[in-house]
Short mmCIF file of C-alpha atoms and ligand atoms in Angstrom, two decimals:
data_model
loop_
_atom_site.label_atom_id
_atom_site.label_comp_id
_atom_site.label_asym_id
_atom_site.label_seq_id
_atom_site.Cartn_x
_atom_site.Cartn_y
_atom_site.Cartn_z
CA UNK R 1 0.06 0.01 0.02
CA UNK R 2 2.66 2.44 1.02
CA UNK R 3 4.61 1.69 -2.14
CA UNK R 4 1.54 2.25 -4.19
CA UNK R 5 0.96 5.62 -2.59
CA UNK R 6 4.55 6.62 -3.15
CA UNK R 7 4.43 5.55 -6.81
CA UNK R 8 1.25 7.43 -7.14
CA UNK R 9 2.81 10.54 -5.86
CA UNK R 10 5.81 10.20 -8.16
CA UNK R 11 3.83 9.83 -11.29
CA UNK R 12 1.55 12.68 -10.34
CA UNK R 13 4.34 15.13 -9.79
CA UNK R 14 5.88 13.98 -13.15
CA UNK R 15 2.68 14.62 -14.91
CA UNK R 16 2.42 18.04 -13.38
CA UNK R 17 5.88 18.79 -14.42
CA UNK R 18 5.13 17.92 -17.97
CA UNK R 19 1.90 19.91 -18.36
CA UNK R 20 2.43 22.80 -20.52
CA UNK R 21 -1.14 24.38 -20.62
CA UNK R 22 -3.94 25.11 -18.15
CA UNK R 23 -6.03 22.43 -19.96
CA UNK R 24 -3.43 19.81 -19.53
CA UNK R 25 -3.00 20.62 -16.00
CA UNK R 26 -6.63 20.33 -15.34
CA UNK R 27 -6.69 16.83 -16.95
CA UNK R 28 -3.85 15.79 -14.52
CA UNK R 29 -5.86 17.10 -11.68
CA UNK R 30 -8.92 14.97 -12.74
CA UNK R 31 -6.80 11.92 -13.21
CA UNK R 32 -4.92 12.12 -9.91
CA UNK R 33 -7.34 13.97 -7.53
CA UNK R 34 -10.76 13.51 -9.11
CA UNK R 35 -13.51 11.28 -7.67
CA UNK R 36 -12.58 8.30 -9.74
CA UNK R 37 -8.79 8.72 -9.27
CA UNK R 38 -6.56 6.20 -7.54
CA UNK R 39 -5.87 8.69 -4.63
CA UNK R 40 -9.64 8.79 -3.88
CA UNK R 41 -9.85 5.07 -4.12
CA UNK R 42 -6.93 4.68 -1.62
CA UNK R 43 -8.55 7.25 0.76
CA UNK R 44 -11.73 5.36 0.55
CA UNK R 45 -10.08 2.05 1.15
CA UNK R 46 -8.47 3.36 4.40
CA UNK R 47 -11.83 2.75 6.08
CA UNK R 48 -11.49 -0.97 5.74
CA UNK R 49 -8.01 -1.27 7.37
CA UNK R 50 -7.44 -2.17 10.94
CA UNK R 51 -6.76 0.58 13.42
CA UNK R 52 -2.88 0.03 13.50
CA UNK R 53 -2.60 0.18 9.68
CA UNK R 54 -4.91 3.14 9.63
CA UNK R 55 -2.68 5.04 12.06
CA UNK R 56 0.31 4.27 9.90
CA UNK R 57 -0.98 4.62 6.44
CA UNK R 58 -3.58 7.37 6.78
CA UNK R 59 -1.27 10.37 7.55
CA UNK R 60 1.21 9.29 4.75
CA UNK R 61 -1.66 9.02 2.20
CA UNK R 62 -2.97 12.39 3.27
CA UNK R 63 0.42 14.01 3.12
CA UNK R 64 1.11 12.62 -0.48
CA UNK R 65 -2.32 13.94 -1.68
CA UNK R 66 -1.82 17.24 -0.11
CA UNK R 67 1.65 17.53 -1.77
CA UNK R 68 0.06 16.81 -5.06
CA UNK R 69 -2.61 19.27 -4.50
CA UNK R 70 -0.07 22.09 -3.72
CA UNK R 71 2.03 21.34 -6.76
CA UNK R 72 -0.99 21.55 -8.99
CA UNK R 73 -1.80 25.09 -7.49
CA UNK R 74 1.67 26.34 -7.82
CA UNK R 75 1.90 25.11 -11.40
CA UNK R 76 -1.46 26.73 -12.15
CA UNK R 77 -0.16 30.03 -10.96
CA UNK R 78 2.96 29.55 -13.12
CA UNK R 79 0.98 28.84 -16.17
CA UNK R 80 -1.37 31.88 -15.69
CA UNK R 81 1.61 34.16 -15.28
CA UNK R 82 3.15 33.07 -18.50
CA UNK R 83 -0.22 33.38 -20.21
CA UNK R 84 -0.49 36.98 -18.97
CA UNK R 85 2.97 37.80 -20.04
CA UNK R 86 2.18 36.44 -23.63
CA UNK R 87 -1.19 38.20 -24.04
CA UNK R 88 -0.78 41.50 -22.17
CA UNK R 89 1.30 43.25 -24.69
CA UNK R 90 1.23 46.97 -25.37
CA UNK R 91 0.07 48.26 -28.60
CA UNK R 92 2.34 51.37 -29.12
CA UNK R 93 0.42 52.33 -32.09
CA UNK R 94 -2.94 52.59 -30.40
CA UNK R 95 -4.28 56.16 -30.19
CA UNK R 96 -3.86 57.78 -26.72
CA UNK R 97 -6.79 58.24 -24.34
CA UNK R 98 -7.74 61.85 -23.76
CA UNK R 99 -7.92 62.88 -20.09
CA UNK R 100 -11.04 64.79 -19.60
CA UNK R 101 -9.80 68.13 -18.08
CA UNK R 102 -12.17 70.76 -16.69
CA UNK R 103 -12.50 74.25 -18.19
CA UNK R 104 -12.74 77.72 -16.66
CA UNK R 105 -15.96 79.49 -17.02
CA UNK R 106 -15.46 82.35 -19.58
CA UNK R 107 -16.25 84.79 -16.75
CA UNK R 108 -13.40 83.49 -14.74
CA UNK R 109 -11.05 83.71 -17.67
CA UNK R 110 -11.99 87.29 -18.21
CA UNK R 111 -11.69 88.15 -14.61
CA UNK R 112 -8.15 86.67 -14.48
CA UNK R 113 -7.17 88.56 -17.65
CA UNK R 114 -8.48 91.94 -16.26
CA UNK R 115 -6.66 91.30 -12.97
CA UNK R 116 -3.47 90.67 -14.87
CA UNK R 117 -3.74 93.84 -16.74
CA UNK R 118 -4.54 95.97 -13.82
CA UNK R 119 -1.88 94.58 -11.61
CA UNK R 120 0.68 95.22 -14.36
CA UNK R 121 -0.43 98.86 -14.17
CA UNK R 122 0.23 98.99 -10.46
CA UNK R 123 -3.27 98.23 -9.13
CA UNK R 124 -4.21 96.22 -6.13
CA UNK R 125 -7.09 93.86 -5.98
CA UNK R 126 -9.51 94.26 -3.12
CA UNK R 127 -12.89 92.80 -2.19
CA UNK R 128 -15.73 92.85 0.28
CA UNK R 129 -18.77 91.08 1.62
CA UNK R 130 -21.73 90.13 -0.71
CA UNK R 131 -24.14 90.41 2.08
CA UNK R 132 -23.52 94.00 2.91
CA UNK R 133 -24.89 96.53 5.38
CA UNK R 134 -27.28 99.19 4.17
CA UNK R 135 -24.60 101.61 5.20
CA UNK R 136 -21.80 100.55 2.91
CA UNK R 137 -23.99 99.69 0.02
CA UNK R 138 -25.97 103.11 0.06
CA UNK R 139 -25.33 105.78 2.81
CA UNK R 140 -21.48 105.63 2.66
CA UNK R 141 -21.54 106.10 -1.02
CA UNK R 142 -23.86 109.11 -0.79
CA UNK R 143 -27.13 107.45 -1.26
CA UNK R 144 -29.14 108.21 1.84
CA UNK R 145 -32.60 106.82 2.78
CA UNK R 146 -35.38 108.35 0.79
CA UNK R 147 -32.99 109.49 -2.05
CA UNK R 148 -34.49 108.77 -5.40
CA UNK R 149 -31.26 107.25 -6.37
CA UNK R 150 -31.99 104.26 -4.26
CA UNK R 151 -34.66 103.30 -6.79
CA UNK R 152 -31.98 103.07 -9.47
CA UNK R 153 -31.06 99.76 -8.17
CA UNK R 154 -33.71 97.17 -7.32
CA UNK R 155 -32.42 95.66 -4.16
CA UNK R 156 -32.80 92.33 -2.41
CA UNK R 157 -33.19 93.28 1.29
CA UNK R 158 -32.50 90.73 3.87
CA UNK R 159 -35.08 90.05 6.55
CA UNK R 160 -33.43 90.92 9.94
CA UNK R 161 -36.05 91.73 12.72
CA UNK R 162 -33.28 93.55 14.74
CA UNK R 163 -30.10 95.35 14.31
CA UNK R 164 -28.60 96.95 11.14
CA UNK R 165 -30.45 96.36 7.85
CA UNK R 166 -28.59 94.31 5.34
CA UNK R 167 -28.77 93.83 1.53
CA UNK R 168 -27.33 91.65 -1.13
CA UNK R 169 -24.91 94.26 -2.39
CA UNK R 170 -26.20 95.95 -5.60
CA UNK R 171 -22.88 97.07 -6.80
CA UNK R 172 -19.20 96.71 -6.11
CA UNK R 173 -19.09 100.44 -5.26
CA UNK R 174 -20.04 99.11 -1.57
CA UNK R 175 -16.40 98.29 -1.11
CA UNK R 176 -15.08 101.84 -1.73
CA UNK R 177 -15.67 103.21 1.88
CA UNK R 178 -14.70 99.94 3.42
CA UNK R 179 -11.25 100.20 1.70
CA UNK R 180 -10.81 103.92 2.34
CA UNK R 181 -11.36 103.39 6.03
CA UNK R 182 -8.43 100.99 6.10
CA UNK R 183 -5.97 102.70 3.79
CA UNK R 184 -4.42 106.17 3.19
CA UNK R 185 -3.96 107.56 -0.35
CA UNK R 186 -2.41 107.41 -2.61
CA UNK R 187 -3.59 104.00 -3.92
CA UNK R 188 -5.18 102.40 -7.09
CA UNK R 189 -7.40 99.43 -6.67
CA UNK R 190 -9.85 97.15 -8.59
CA UNK R 191 -12.88 95.31 -6.92
CA UNK R 192 -14.14 92.53 -9.01
CA UNK R 193 -17.11 90.83 -7.52
CA UNK R 194 -20.53 89.42 -7.54
CA UNK R 195 -23.65 91.80 -7.23
CA UNK R 196 -27.31 91.16 -7.13
CA UNK R 197 -30.41 93.02 -8.39
CA UNK R 198 -33.97 91.98 -8.09
CA UNK R 199 -35.02 92.23 -11.62
CA UNK R 200 -36.48 90.05 -14.42
CA UNK R 201 -34.00 88.01 -16.49
CA UNK R 202 -33.61 88.17 -20.06
CA UNK R 203 -30.84 87.77 -22.62
CA UNK R 204 -28.93 90.74 -21.19
CA UNK R 205 -30.02 90.88 -17.63
CA UNK R 206 -29.46 88.54 -14.66
CA UNK R 207 -30.41 88.98 -10.98
CA UNK R 208 -26.69 87.84 -10.21
CA UNK R 209 -23.91 89.22 -12.15
CA UNK R 210 -20.44 90.59 -11.73
CA UNK R 211 -18.92 94.03 -11.68
CA UNK R 212 -15.55 95.54 -11.80
CA UNK R 213 -14.93 98.71 -9.79
CA UNK R 214 -11.81 100.77 -10.03
CA UNK R 215 -10.84 103.34 -7.46
CA UNK R 216 -7.88 105.72 -7.66
CA UNK R 217 -7.30 108.23 -4.89
CA UNK R 218 -4.50 110.61 -4.18
CA UNK R 219 -3.56 114.32 -4.57
CA UNK R 220 -4.31 115.88 -7.92
CA UNK R 221 -6.00 112.82 -9.51
CA UNK R 222 -8.05 113.94 -12.40
CA UNK R 223 -10.52 112.98 -15.22
CA UNK R 224 -7.48 112.95 -17.58
CA UNK R 225 -5.89 110.11 -15.45
CA UNK R 226 -9.20 108.15 -15.70
CA UNK R 227 -9.17 108.43 -19.53
CA UNK R 228 -5.60 107.38 -19.87
CA UNK R 229 -5.89 104.34 -17.61
CA UNK R 230 -9.26 103.29 -19.14
CA UNK R 231 -7.90 103.52 -22.73
CA UNK R 232 -4.84 101.53 -21.74
CA UNK R 233 -6.93 98.91 -20.04
CA UNK R 234 -9.43 98.31 -22.76
CA UNK R 235 -6.72 98.41 -25.46
CA UNK R 236 -4.87 95.63 -23.58
CA UNK R 237 -7.99 93.65 -22.89
CA UNK R 238 -9.21 93.60 -26.51
CA UNK R 239 -5.77 93.55 -27.94
CA UNK R 240 -6.36 96.49 -30.28
CA UNK R 241 -6.33 100.28 -29.84
CA UNK R 242 -9.51 101.37 -28.10
CA UNK R 243 -10.82 104.98 -27.37
CA UNK R 244 -12.90 105.94 -24.37
CA UNK R 245 -15.62 108.65 -24.61
CA UNK R 246 -17.44 110.25 -21.69
CA UNK R 247 -20.90 111.44 -21.63
CA UNK R 248 -22.27 113.58 -18.74
CA UNK R 249 -24.44 111.60 -16.40
CA UNK R 250 -25.49 111.23 -12.75
CA UNK R 251 -24.38 108.90 -10.13
CA UNK R 252 -24.63 109.79 -6.47
CA UNK R 253 -21.17 108.79 -5.46
CA UNK R 254 -19.43 110.90 -8.07
CA UNK R 255 -19.27 114.60 -9.12
CA UNK R 256 -18.90 115.09 -11.98
CA UNK R 257 -20.42 111.80 -13.10
CA UNK R 258 -20.16 110.18 -16.55
CA UNK R 259 -21.23 107.26 -18.50
CA UNK R 260 -18.46 106.00 -20.66
CA UNK R 261 -18.31 104.32 -23.98
CA UNK R 262 -15.60 102.52 -25.81
CA UNK R 263 -14.97 102.66 -29.52
CA UNK R 264 -16.61 99.67 -31.26
CA UNK R 265 -14.26 96.51 -30.91
CA UNK R 266 -15.66 95.20 -34.16
CA UNK R 267 -15.40 98.29 -36.63
CA UNK R 268 -13.16 100.53 -34.57
CA UNK R 269 -15.57 103.41 -34.83
CA UNK R 270 -16.73 103.17 -38.44
CA UNK R 271 -20.06 101.98 -37.57
CA UNK R 272 -21.32 98.44 -37.89
CA UNK R 273 -24.33 96.42 -36.59
CA UNK R 274 -22.59 95.54 -33.40
CA UNK R 275 -22.59 99.17 -32.39
CA UNK R 276 -25.75 100.19 -34.20
CA UNK R 277 -23.75 102.19 -36.55
CA UNK R 278 -22.68 104.65 -33.90
CA UNK R 279 -19.06 103.50 -33.64
CA UNK R 280 -19.43 103.32 -29.79
CA UNK R 281 -20.45 100.74 -27.29
CA UNK R 282 -21.75 101.76 -23.71
CA UNK R 283 -19.75 100.15 -20.94
CA UNK R 284 -20.23 101.69 -17.55
CA UNK R 285 -20.32 104.62 -15.17
CA UNK R 286 -17.45 106.74 -13.89
CA UNK R 287 -16.69 110.06 -12.25
CA UNK R 288 -14.68 112.00 -9.77
CA UNK R 289 -15.30 110.62 -6.30
CA UNK R 290 -17.84 112.75 -4.34
CA UNK R 291 -16.35 114.60 -1.35
CA UNK R 292 -19.13 113.06 0.74
CA UNK R 293 -17.72 109.57 -0.03
CA UNK R 294 -14.13 110.54 0.83
CA UNK R 295 -15.37 112.01 4.08
CA UNK R 296 -17.23 108.77 4.88
CA UNK R 297 -13.91 107.12 4.14
CA UNK R 298 -12.43 109.22 6.94
CA UNK R 299 -10.29 111.60 4.90
CA UNK R 300 -9.91 115.23 5.51
CA UNK R 301 -12.31 117.36 3.39
CA UNK R 302 -10.71 118.56 0.21
CA UNK R 303 -7.33 116.84 0.86
CA UNK R 304 -7.64 114.25 -1.85
CA UNK R 305 -9.25 113.69 -5.18
CA UNK R 306 -10.02 110.40 -6.93
CA UNK R 307 -11.92 108.77 -9.58
CA UNK R 308 -13.98 105.61 -9.65
CA UNK R 309 -15.66 103.48 -12.42
CA UNK R 310 -17.65 100.51 -12.62
CA UNK R 311 -18.84 98.11 -15.23
CA UNK R 312 -20.38 94.67 -15.91
CA UNK R 313 -17.98 91.86 -16.36
CA UNK R 314 -20.53 89.65 -18.17
CA UNK R 315 -20.98 92.32 -20.82
CA UNK R 316 -17.16 92.46 -21.40
CA UNK R 317 -17.02 88.68 -21.64
CA UNK R 318 -19.97 88.61 -24.10
CA UNK R 319 -18.35 91.16 -26.34
CA UNK R 320 -14.81 89.42 -26.14
CA UNK R 321 -16.16 86.00 -26.81
CA UNK R 322 -19.28 86.85 -28.86
CA UNK R 323 -21.66 85.15 -26.27
CA UNK R 324 -25.30 86.26 -27.10
CA UNK R 325 -27.01 85.48 -23.90
CA UNK R 326 -25.95 86.39 -20.37
CA UNK R 327 -27.82 83.42 -19.03
CA UNK R 328 -25.22 81.03 -20.44
CA UNK R 329 -22.70 82.05 -17.84
CA UNK R 330 -24.65 80.51 -14.81
CA UNK R 331 -26.52 77.83 -16.84
CA UNK R 332 -24.28 75.12 -15.44
CA UNK R 333 -24.14 73.56 -18.97
CA UNK R 334 -20.74 72.28 -19.45
CA UNK R 335 -21.06 72.56 -23.17
CA UNK R 336 -20.70 76.28 -22.56
CA UNK R 337 -17.39 76.25 -20.67
CA UNK R 338 -16.00 73.31 -22.73
CA UNK R 339 -15.57 75.83 -25.62
CA UNK R 340 -13.06 77.85 -23.67
N1 LIG Y 401 -22.19 101.49 -9.08
C1 LIG Y 401 -22.72 101.78 -10.43
C2 LIG Y 401 -23.86 100.80 -10.82
O1 LIG Y 401 -23.66 99.69 -10.38
C3 LIG Y 401 -21.71 101.81 -11.45
C4 LIG Y 401 -20.80 103.02 -11.24
C5 LIG Y 401 -21.10 104.25 -11.74
C6 LIG Y 401 -19.66 102.84 -10.54
C7 LIG Y 401 -20.17 105.31 -11.59
C8 LIG Y 401 -18.81 103.84 -10.18
C9 LIG Y 401 -19.05 105.08 -10.83
O2 LIG Y 401 -17.53 103.76 -9.66
O3 LIG Y 401 -18.28 106.22 -10.59
O4 LIG Y 401 -24.55 101.08 -11.62
#
């Protein structure tokens, strides 16, 4: 019996060694360990032996069977590895997979471009809270309660039963006095930021949009400085020579106040459909900072002069990238930003 076991083990190991494919190995396993195999027969026959023989032969038969099992397993692994190495080759001619990178919203691109241009002209970037007190949004910039100018901007008021009244800021001019209170002139800053108006949406109006405020304060700052800086900025932004034109207008925080236009970015002033044949495109408001505002900022009366201007970022982005509807910016549709 012992000899039979040993022979069986030897021939099983031999067969395992000789197997060259996974199929062959499986056949070896069925022959030597399957239900009808000699090993199974031996294991079954152990039952009819007497106790002494069982004690002697049982463990040997078991060990032999276990050894064959282990060899089959390790050979199986070996064959699998070899198979992988043969089949998993790299096709160096296959086209590469494209990583799906995100895109910046065109507004972010425009804001970054603008910040780069202004910082290169010596401006600093500042900001303030979007939920603003009534004071900084209105009173500090010379728009007292009951002043008709408050109606120029449809305001989202925030319910607050006690304490100071708050609004969602209606313009970035709200940051002017905040900045003045912390800084001494001379300085030049821009304030890009999100603003809110309670108004119906259409292709050119949104309740939530972005403005860019510029503020320059010092001694002997003049309208000529504004024109020069504005022309340099718009020329850099649109990559071509742009002229700026002022029209007298009224904003409570400036005196004198202007609306300003830039020469048409399409026809350079000759007149085309984009500028309704006028050669000019309306951009924003500007003016010399009102003395009341400088005083709210904590400056001595008459000591400084400054100019301020504000305009909508979306409008600029729409002109630069020929976007026809302001609602695209916040649509959340990645087909919009994917184009940039
Ligand atoms: N705050 C004004 C608005 O939102 C825009 C503006 C006009 C800003 C004139 C200014 C300015 O700084 O001087 O309509």
